[in-house]
XYZ file of C-alpha atoms in Angstrom:
88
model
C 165.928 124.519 304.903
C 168.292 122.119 303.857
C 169.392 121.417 300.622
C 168.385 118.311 300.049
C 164.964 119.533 301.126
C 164.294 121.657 298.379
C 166.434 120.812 295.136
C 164.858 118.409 293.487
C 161.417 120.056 293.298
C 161.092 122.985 291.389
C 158.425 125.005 293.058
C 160.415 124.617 296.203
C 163.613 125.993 294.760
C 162.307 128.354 292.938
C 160.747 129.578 296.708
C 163.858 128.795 298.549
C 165.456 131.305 295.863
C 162.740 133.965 296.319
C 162.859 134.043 300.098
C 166.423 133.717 300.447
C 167.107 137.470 298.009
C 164.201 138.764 299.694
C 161.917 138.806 297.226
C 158.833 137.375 298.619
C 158.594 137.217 302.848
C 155.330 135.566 304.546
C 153.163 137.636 306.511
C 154.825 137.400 310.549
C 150.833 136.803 311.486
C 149.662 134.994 308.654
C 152.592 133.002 307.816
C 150.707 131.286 305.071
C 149.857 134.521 303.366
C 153.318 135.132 300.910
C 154.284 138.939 300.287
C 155.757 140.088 296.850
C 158.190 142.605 297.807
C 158.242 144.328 294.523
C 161.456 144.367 294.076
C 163.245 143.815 290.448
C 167.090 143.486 291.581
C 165.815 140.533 294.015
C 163.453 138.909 291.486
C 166.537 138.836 288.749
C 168.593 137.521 291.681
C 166.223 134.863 292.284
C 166.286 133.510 289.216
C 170.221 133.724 288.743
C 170.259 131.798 292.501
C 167.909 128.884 291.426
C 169.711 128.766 287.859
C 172.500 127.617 290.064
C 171.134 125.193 292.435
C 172.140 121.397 291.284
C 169.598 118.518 291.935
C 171.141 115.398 293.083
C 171.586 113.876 290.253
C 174.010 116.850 289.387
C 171.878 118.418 286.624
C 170.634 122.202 287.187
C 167.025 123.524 286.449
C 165.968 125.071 283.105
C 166.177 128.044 282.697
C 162.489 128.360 281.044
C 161.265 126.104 283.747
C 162.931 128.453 286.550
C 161.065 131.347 284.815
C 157.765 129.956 284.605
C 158.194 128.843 288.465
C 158.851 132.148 289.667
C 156.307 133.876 287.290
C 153.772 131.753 288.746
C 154.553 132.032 292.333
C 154.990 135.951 292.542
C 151.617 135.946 290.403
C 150.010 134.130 293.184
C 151.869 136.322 296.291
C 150.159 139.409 297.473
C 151.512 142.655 296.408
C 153.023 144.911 299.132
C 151.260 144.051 302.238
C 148.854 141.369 303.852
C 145.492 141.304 302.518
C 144.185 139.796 306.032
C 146.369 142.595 307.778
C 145.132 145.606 305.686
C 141.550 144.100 306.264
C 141.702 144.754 309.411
């Protein structure tokens, strides 16, 4: 991904930072299934990552936005493990 593919929308950075420190992966058969990795030191990295990203306008995110972002998104991952693969 490219930066100017993801910095100026927040849900995307805030993903680019989760999957880039490991944080969240996508299911290699169900790639539109997103794991929570459950780790802490990767989560905290995250954030610290996408605190640093600038938009092109040279402004960063907000913090409180960045933390909302990523609450939301590893709310909404799986925990641990495919659902669709454990179903099976």
């Amino acid at each position: 991904m490219f930066a100017k593919d993801y910095t100026d929308e927040l849900s995307a950075t805030v993903r680019y930072a989760l999957e880039t420190t490991r944080a969240i992966a996508s299911c290699p058969f169900h790639p539109e299934v997103i794991i929570r990795i459950g780790d802490d030191a990767a989560e905290s990295h995250a954030l610290e990552r996408a605190k640093k990203i600038v938009k092109r306008d040279g402004t960063n995110w907000e913090p409180a936005n960045l933390r909302k972002e990523i609450g939301r998104q590893l709310a909404e991952a799986a925990d641990g493990e495919c659902p669709r693969c454990a179903s099976h």
